[in-house]
mmCIF file of C-alpha atoms and ligand atoms in Angstrom:
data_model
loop_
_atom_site.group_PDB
_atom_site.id
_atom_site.type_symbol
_atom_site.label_atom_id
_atom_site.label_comp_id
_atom_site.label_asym_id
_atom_site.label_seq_id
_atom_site.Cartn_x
_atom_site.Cartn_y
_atom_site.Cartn_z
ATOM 1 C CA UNK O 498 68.262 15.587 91.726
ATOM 2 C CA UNK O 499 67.276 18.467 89.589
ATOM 3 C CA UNK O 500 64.360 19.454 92.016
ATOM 4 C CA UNK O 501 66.883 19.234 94.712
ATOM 5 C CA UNK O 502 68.908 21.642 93.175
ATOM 6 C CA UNK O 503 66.320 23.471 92.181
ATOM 7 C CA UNK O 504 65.132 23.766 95.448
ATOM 8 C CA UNK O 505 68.779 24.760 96.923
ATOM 9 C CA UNK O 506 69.514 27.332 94.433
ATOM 10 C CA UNK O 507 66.119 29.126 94.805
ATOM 11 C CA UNK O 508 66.293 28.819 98.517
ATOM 12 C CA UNK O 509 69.886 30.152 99.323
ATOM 13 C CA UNK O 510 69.283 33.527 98.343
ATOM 14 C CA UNK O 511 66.173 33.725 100.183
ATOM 15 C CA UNK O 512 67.553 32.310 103.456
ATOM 16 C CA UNK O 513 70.309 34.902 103.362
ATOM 17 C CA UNK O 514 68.162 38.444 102.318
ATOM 18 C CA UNK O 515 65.701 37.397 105.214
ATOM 19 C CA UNK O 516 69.239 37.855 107.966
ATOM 20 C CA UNK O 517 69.249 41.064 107.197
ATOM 21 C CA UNK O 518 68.264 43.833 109.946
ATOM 22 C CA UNK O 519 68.546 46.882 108.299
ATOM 23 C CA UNK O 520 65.885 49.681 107.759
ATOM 24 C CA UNK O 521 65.041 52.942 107.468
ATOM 25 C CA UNK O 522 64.668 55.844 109.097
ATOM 26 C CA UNK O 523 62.960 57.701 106.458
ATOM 27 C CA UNK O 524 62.017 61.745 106.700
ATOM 28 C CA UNK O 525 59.963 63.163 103.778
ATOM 29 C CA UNK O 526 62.752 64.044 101.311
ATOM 30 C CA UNK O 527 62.721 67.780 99.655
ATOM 31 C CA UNK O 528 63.705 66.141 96.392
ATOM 32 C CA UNK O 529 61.301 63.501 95.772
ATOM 33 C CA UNK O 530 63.372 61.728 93.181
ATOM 34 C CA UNK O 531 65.468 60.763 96.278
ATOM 35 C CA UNK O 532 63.213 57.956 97.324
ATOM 36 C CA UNK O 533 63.616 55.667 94.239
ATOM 37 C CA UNK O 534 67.587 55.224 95.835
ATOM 38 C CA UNK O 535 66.392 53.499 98.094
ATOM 39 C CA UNK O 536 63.932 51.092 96.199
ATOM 40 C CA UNK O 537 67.069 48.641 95.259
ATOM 41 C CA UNK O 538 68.520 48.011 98.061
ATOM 42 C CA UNK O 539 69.215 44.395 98.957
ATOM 43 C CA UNK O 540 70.085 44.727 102.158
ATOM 44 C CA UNK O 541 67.230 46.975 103.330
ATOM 45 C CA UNK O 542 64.491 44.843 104.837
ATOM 46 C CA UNK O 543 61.842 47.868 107.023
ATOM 47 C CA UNK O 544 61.526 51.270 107.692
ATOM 48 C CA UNK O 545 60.127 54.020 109.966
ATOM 49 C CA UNK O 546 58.943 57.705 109.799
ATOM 50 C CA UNK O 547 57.924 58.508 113.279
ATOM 51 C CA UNK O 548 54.342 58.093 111.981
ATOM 52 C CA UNK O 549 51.548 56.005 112.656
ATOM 53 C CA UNK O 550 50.686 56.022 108.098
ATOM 54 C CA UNK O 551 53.042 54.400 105.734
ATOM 55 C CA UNK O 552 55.482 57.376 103.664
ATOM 56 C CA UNK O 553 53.920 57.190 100.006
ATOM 57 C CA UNK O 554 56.309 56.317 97.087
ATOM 58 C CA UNK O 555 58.260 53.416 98.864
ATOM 59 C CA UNK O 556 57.983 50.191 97.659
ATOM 60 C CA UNK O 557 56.094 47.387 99.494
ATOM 61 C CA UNK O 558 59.654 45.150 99.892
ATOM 62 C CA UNK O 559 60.039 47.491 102.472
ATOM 63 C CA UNK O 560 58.007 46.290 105.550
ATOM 64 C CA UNK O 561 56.382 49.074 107.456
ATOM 65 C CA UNK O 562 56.566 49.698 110.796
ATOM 66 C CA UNK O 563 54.007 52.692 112.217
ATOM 67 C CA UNK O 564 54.792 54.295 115.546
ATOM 68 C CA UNK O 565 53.213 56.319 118.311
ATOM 69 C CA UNK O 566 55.721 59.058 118.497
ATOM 70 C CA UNK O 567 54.225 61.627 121.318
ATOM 71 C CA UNK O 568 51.606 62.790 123.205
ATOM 72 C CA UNK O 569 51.620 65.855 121.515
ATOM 73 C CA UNK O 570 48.545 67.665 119.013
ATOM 74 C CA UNK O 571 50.441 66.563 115.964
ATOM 75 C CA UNK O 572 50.493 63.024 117.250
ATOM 76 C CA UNK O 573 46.659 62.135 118.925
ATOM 77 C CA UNK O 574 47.385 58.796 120.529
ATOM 78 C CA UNK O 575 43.864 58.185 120.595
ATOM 79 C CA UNK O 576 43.634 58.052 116.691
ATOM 80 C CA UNK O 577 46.440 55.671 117.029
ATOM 81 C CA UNK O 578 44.726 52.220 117.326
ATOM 82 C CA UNK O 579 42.171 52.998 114.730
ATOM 83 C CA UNK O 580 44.883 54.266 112.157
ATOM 84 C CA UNK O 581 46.508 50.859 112.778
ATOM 85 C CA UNK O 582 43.846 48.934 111.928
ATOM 86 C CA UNK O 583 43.292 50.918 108.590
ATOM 87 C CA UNK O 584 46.824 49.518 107.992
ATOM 88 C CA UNK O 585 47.192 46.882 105.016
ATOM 89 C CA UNK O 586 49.142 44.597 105.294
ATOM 90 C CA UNK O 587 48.556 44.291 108.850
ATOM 91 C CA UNK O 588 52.124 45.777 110.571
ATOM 92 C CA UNK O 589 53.961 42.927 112.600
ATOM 93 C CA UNK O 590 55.916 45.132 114.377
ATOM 94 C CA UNK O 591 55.068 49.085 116.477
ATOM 95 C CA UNK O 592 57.305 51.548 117.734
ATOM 96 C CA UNK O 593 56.687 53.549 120.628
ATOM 97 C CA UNK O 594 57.236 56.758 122.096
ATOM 98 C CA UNK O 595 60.093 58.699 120.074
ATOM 99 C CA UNK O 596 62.843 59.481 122.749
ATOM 100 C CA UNK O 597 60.378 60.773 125.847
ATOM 101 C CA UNK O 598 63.963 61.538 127.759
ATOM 102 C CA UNK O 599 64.531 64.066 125.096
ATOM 103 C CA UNK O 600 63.159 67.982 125.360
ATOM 104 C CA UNK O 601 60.860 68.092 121.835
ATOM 105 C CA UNK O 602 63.347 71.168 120.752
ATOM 106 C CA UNK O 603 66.095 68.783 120.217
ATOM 107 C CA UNK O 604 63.390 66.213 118.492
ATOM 108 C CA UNK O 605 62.637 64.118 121.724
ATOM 109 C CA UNK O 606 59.000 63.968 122.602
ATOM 110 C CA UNK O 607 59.545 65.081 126.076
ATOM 111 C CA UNK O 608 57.148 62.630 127.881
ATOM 112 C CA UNK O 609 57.169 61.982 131.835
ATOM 113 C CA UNK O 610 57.093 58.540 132.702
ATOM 114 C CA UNK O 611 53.525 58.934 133.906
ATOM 115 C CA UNK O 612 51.887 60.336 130.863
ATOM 116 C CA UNK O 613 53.656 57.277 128.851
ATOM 117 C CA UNK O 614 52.620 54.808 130.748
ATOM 118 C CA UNK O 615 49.426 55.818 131.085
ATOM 119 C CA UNK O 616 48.967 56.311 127.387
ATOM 120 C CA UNK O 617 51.009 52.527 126.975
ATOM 121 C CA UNK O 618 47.713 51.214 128.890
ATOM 122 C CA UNK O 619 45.296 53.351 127.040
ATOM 123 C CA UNK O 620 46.357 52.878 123.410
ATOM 124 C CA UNK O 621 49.233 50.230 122.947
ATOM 125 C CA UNK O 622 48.528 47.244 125.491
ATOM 126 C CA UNK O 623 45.521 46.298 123.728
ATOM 127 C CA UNK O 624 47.531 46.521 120.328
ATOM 128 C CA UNK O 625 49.711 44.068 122.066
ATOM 129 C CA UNK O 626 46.550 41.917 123.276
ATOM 130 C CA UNK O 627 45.582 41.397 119.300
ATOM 131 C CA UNK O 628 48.846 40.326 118.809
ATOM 132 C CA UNK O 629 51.021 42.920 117.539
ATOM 133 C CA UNK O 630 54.521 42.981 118.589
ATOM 134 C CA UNK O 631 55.053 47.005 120.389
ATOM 135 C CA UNK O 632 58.558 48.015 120.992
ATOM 136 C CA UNK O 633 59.629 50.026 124.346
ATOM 137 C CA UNK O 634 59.390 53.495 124.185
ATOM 138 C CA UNK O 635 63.049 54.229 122.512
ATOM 139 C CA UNK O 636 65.106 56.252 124.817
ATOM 140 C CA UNK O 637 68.167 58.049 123.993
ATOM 141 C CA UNK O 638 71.655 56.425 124.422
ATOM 142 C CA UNK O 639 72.181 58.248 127.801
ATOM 143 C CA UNK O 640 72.132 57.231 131.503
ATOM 144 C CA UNK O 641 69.141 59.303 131.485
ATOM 145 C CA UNK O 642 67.511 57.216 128.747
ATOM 146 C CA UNK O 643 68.071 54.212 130.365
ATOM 147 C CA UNK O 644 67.147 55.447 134.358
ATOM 148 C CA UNK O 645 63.972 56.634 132.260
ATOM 149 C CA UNK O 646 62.860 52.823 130.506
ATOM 150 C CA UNK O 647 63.886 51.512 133.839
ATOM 151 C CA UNK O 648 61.017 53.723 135.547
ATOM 152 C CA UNK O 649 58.732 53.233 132.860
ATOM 153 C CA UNK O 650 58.821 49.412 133.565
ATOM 154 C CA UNK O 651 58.454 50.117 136.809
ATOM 155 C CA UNK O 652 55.359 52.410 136.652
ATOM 156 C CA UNK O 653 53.657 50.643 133.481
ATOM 157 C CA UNK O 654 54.716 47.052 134.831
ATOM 158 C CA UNK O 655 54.453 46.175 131.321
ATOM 159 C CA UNK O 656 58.109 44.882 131.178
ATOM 160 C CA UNK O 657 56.601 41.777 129.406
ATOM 161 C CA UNK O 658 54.321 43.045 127.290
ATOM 162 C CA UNK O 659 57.033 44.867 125.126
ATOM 163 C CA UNK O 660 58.409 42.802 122.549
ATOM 164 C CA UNK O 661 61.491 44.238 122.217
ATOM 165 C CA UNK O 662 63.641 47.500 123.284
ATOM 166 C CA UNK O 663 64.505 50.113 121.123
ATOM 167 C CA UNK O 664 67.533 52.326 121.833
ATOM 168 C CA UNK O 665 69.352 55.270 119.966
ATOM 169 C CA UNK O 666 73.185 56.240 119.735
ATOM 170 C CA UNK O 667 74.497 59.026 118.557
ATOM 171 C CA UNK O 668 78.434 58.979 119.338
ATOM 172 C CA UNK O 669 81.857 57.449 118.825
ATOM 173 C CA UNK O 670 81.747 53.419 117.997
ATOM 174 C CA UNK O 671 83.991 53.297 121.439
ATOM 175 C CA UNK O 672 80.694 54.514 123.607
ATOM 176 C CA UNK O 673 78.050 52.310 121.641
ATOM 177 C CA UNK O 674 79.545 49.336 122.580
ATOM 178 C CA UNK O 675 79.055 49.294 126.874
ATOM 179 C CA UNK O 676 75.840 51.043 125.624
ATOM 180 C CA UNK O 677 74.829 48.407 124.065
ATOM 181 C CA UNK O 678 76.186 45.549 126.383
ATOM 182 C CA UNK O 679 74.622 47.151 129.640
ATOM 183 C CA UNK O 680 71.578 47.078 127.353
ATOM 184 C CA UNK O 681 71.504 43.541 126.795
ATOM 185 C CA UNK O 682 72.483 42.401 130.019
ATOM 186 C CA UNK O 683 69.623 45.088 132.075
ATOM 187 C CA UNK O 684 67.156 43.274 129.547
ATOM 188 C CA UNK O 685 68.479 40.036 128.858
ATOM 189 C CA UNK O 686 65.405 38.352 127.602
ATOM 190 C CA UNK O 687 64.888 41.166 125.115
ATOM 191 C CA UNK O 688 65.339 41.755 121.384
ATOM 192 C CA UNK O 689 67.074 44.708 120.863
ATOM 193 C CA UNK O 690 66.726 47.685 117.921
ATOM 194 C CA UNK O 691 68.707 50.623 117.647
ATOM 195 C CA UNK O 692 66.347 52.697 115.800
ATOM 196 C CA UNK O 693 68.405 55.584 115.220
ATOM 197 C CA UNK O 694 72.601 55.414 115.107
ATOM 198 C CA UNK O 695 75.153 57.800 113.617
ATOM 199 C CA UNK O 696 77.958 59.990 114.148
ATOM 200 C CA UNK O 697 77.394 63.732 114.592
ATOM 201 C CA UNK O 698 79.432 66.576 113.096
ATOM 202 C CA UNK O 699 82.668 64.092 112.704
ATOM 203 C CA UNK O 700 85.131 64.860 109.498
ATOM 204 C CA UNK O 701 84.444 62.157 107.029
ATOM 205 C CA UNK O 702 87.194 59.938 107.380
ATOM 206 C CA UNK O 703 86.199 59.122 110.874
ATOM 207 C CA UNK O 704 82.812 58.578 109.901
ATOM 208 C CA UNK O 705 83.466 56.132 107.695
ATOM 209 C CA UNK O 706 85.760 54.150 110.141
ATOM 210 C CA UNK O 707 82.919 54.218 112.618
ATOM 211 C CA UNK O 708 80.640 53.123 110.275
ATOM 212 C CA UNK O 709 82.006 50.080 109.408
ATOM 213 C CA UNK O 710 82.715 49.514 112.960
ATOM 214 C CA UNK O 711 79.503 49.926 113.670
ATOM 215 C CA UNK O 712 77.648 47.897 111.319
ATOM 216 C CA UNK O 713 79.884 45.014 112.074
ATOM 217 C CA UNK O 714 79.390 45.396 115.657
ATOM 218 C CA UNK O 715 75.034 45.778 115.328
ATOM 219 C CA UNK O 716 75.212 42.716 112.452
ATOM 220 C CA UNK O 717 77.121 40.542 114.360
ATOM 221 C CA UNK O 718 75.415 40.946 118.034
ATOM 222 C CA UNK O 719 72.803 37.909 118.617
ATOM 223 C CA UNK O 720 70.737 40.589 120.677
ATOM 224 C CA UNK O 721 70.385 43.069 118.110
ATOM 225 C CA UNK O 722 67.385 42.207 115.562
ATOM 226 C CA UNK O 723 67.111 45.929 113.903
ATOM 227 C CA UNK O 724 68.363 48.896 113.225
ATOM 228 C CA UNK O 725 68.123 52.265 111.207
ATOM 229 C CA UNK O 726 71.358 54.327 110.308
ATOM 230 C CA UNK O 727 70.017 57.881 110.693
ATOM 231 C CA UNK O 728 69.373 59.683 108.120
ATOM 232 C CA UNK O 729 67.834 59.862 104.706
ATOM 233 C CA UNK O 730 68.953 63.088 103.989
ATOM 234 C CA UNK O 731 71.262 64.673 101.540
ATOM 235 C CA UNK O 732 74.341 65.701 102.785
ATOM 236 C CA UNK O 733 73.656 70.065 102.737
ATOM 237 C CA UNK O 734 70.212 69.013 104.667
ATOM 238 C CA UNK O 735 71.452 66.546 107.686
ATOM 239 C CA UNK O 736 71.392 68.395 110.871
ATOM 240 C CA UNK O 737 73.691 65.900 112.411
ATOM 241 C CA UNK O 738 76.183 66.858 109.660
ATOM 242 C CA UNK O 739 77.443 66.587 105.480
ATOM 243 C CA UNK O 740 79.526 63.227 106.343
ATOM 244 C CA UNK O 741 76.901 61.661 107.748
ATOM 245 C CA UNK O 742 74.212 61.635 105.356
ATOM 246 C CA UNK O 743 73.111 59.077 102.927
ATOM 247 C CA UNK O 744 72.792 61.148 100.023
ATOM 248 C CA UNK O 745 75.672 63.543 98.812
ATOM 249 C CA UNK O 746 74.266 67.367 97.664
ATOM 250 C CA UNK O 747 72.912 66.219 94.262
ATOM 251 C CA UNK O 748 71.261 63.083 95.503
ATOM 252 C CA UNK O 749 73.576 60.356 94.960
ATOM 253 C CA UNK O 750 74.512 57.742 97.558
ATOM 254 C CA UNK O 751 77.592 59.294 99.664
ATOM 255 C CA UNK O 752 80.078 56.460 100.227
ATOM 256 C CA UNK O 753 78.476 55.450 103.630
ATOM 257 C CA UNK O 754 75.273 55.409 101.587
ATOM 258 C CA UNK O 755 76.545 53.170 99.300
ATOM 259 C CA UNK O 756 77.545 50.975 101.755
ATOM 260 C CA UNK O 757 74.661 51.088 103.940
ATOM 261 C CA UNK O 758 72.124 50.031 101.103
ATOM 262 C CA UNK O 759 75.025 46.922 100.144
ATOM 263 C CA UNK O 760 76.176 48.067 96.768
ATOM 264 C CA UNK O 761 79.472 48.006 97.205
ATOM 265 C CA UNK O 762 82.307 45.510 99.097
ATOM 266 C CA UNK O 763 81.566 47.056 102.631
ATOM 267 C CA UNK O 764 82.190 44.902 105.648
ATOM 268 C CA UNK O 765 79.000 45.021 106.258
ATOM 269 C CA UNK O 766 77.478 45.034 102.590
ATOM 270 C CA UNK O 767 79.225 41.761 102.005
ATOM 271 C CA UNK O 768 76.363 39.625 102.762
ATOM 272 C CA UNK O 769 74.381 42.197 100.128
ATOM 273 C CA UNK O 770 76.806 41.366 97.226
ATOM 274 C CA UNK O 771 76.403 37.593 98.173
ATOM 275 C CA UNK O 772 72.396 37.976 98.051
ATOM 276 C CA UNK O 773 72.812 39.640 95.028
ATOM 277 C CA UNK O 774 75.409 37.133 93.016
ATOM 278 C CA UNK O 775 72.973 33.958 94.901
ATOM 279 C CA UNK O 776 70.083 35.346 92.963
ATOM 280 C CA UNK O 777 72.374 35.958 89.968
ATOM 281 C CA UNK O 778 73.601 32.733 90.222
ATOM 282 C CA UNK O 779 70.357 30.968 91.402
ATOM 283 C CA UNK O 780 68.550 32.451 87.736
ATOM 284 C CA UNK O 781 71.091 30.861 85.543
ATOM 285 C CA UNK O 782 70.836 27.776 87.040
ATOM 286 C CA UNK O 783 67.161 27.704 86.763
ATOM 287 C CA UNK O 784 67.646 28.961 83.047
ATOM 288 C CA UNK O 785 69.691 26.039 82.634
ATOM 289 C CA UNK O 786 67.672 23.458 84.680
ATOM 290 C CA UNK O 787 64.862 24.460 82.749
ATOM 291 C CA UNK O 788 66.883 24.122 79.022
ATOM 292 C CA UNK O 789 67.918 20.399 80.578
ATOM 293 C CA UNK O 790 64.409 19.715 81.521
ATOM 294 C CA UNK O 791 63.051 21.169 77.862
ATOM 295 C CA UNK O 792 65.737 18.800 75.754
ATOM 296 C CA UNK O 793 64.927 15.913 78.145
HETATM 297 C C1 NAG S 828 73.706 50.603 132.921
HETATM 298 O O1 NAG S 828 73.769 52.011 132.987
HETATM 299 C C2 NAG S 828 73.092 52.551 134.100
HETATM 300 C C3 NAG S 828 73.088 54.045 133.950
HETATM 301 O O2 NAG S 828 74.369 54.552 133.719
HETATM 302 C C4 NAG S 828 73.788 52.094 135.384
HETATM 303 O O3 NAG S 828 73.122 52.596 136.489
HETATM 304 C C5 NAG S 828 73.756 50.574 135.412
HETATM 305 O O4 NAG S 828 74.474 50.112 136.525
HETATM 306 C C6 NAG S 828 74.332 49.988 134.138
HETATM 307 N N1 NAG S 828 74.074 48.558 134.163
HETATM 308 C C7 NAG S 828 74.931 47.669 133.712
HETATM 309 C C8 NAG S 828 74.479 46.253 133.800
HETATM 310 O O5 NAG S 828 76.012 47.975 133.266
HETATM 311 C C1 NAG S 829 71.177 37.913 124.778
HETATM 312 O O1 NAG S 829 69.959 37.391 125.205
HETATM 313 C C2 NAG S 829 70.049 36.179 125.905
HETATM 314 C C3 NAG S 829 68.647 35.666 126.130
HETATM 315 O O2 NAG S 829 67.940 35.623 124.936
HETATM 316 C C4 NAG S 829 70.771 36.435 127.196
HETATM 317 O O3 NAG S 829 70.862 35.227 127.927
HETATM 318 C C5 NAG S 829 72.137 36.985 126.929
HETATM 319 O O4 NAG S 829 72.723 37.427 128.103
HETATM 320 C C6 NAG S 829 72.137 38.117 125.941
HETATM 321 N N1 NAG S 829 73.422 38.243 125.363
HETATM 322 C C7 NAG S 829 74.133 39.306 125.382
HETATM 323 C C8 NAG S 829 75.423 39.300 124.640
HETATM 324 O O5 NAG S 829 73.786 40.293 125.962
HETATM 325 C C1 NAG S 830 84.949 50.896 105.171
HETATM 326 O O1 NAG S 830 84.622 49.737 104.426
HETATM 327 C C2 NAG S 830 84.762 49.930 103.010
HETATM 328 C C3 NAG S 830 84.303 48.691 102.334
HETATM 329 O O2 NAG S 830 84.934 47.563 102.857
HETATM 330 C C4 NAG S 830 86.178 50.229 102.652
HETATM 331 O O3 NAG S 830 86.274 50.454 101.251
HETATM 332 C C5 NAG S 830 86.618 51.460 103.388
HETATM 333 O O4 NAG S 830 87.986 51.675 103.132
HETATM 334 C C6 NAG S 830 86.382 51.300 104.869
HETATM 335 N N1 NAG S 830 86.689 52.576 105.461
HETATM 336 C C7 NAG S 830 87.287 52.702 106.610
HETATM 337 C C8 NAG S 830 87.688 54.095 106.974
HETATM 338 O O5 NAG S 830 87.457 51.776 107.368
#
């Protein structure tokens, strides 16, 4: 009976931090002190940084996920598969190409379909072969974006061999969702992450709103494993905005922030404040089991 419950309360907690599917994105903050806000999050599980190297500084809770942004001189793809196998722990997970409908100026890496999928056949189908699980090159949330990964199947034929799209939205919750849904049904069989959401220059009232819309929307879709609220910023640095940012100006978690990492009662950070109070609550019991187990 006590082992039972021993066994229940140290497992419930567990069971419900490992649901979570949030990450991420992370760009190199100008304040370094920034990154330990993001070191206590329940509710984060992964992150990004459009890099092939882990960021330094963040803590090893977060899983790492390296990624094969462009084709460009910054980015060599053929130091890729080496730089992954530096990697330890070995990454589960890869991202590809960083929005190849996008020109670079507007942070797309401008890639034709031929150039990717050549490079997919060079560099990340034998990544694939030893058993890591690479991501489709993630397109913008445009009709463009998705013509684009449509071609790219087509040319690569590697439709199998990717483990799971990846999509971006930037827009109003109201657009997201047949986004999403003519996702899921073009690529039925396929996980889905939405490595890079938000809400551009909106007031912060109606950032908020879609927020929570949002989140409640990506959480609860069976399709949707991941995603990454963009960005990392403070709120005088985001280019997409001040009310969209994580941080406020002097580093603190803006409410959406707050939210997003689960320390607070958002609809979405719910499940955070349970994982929390099940660990809380999983502790003293253990305390106690143990105190029983001592006097017995
Ligand atoms: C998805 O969007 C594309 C591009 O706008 C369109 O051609 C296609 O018909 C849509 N598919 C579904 C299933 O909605
Ligand atoms: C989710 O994926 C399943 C297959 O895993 C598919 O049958 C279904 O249509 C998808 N659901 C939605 C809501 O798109
Ligand atoms: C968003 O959710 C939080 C937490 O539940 C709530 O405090 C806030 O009022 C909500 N904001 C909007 C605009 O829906």
């Amino acid at each position: 009976m006590h082992l039972l419950l021993l066994t229940l309360t140290l497992l419930t907690p567990l069971t419900l931090a490992a649901s979570s599917k949030r990450g991420l994105v992370y760009i190199h903050p100008a304040h370094p002190t920034d990154l330990t806000t993001y070191t206590s999050s329940p509710e984060l599980i992964w992150y990004y940084n459009y890099s092939p190297l882990p960021a330094p500084g963040l803590p090893s809770s977060l899983s790492f996920v390296p990624m094969l942004w462009g084709s460009d001189t910054s980015h060599i793809p053929s130091a890729f598969p080496g730089q992954i196998h530096s990697l330890s722990p070995k990454p589960e997970y890869i991202l590809s190409f960083n929005e190849p409908d996008e020109p670079t100026k507007t942070g797309g890496s401008s890639m034709s379909v031929s150039t990717a999928a050549d490079l997919w056949g060079k560099y990340l189908a034998p990544l694939r072969k030893e058993g890591y699980k690479v991501g489709a090159p993630a397109i913008t949330g445009s009709p463009r974006g998705l013509a684009w990964l449509a071609d790219f199947f087509k040319t690569c034929k590697c439709e199998d061999d990717a483990a799971f799209v990846a999509v971006h939205w930037y827009g109003a919750f109201e657009g997201l969702v047949p986004f999403i849904t003519n996702v899921s049904s073009t690529y039925p069989s396929k996980e889905i992450w939405v490595t890079e959401w938000g809400l551009p220059g909106a007031d912060a009232k109606t950032t908020e709103t879609f927020f929570n819309q949002t989140v409640e929307f990506l959480e609860g879709h069976k399709n949707v494993s991941r995603h990454a609220y963009f960005g990392t910023f403070r709120s005088d640095a985001s280019n997409i905005g001040p009310s969209a940012a994580l941080l406020d100006k002097k580093g603190g978690l803006s409410s959406v922030g707050r939210w997003y990492l689960g320390e607070s009662k958002a609809a979405g950070a719910e499940k955070g404040d349970a994982v929390r109070g099940g660990a809380f609550a999983g502790w003293w019991c253990l305390v106690a089991l143990i105190g029983l187990w001592a006097m017995g």
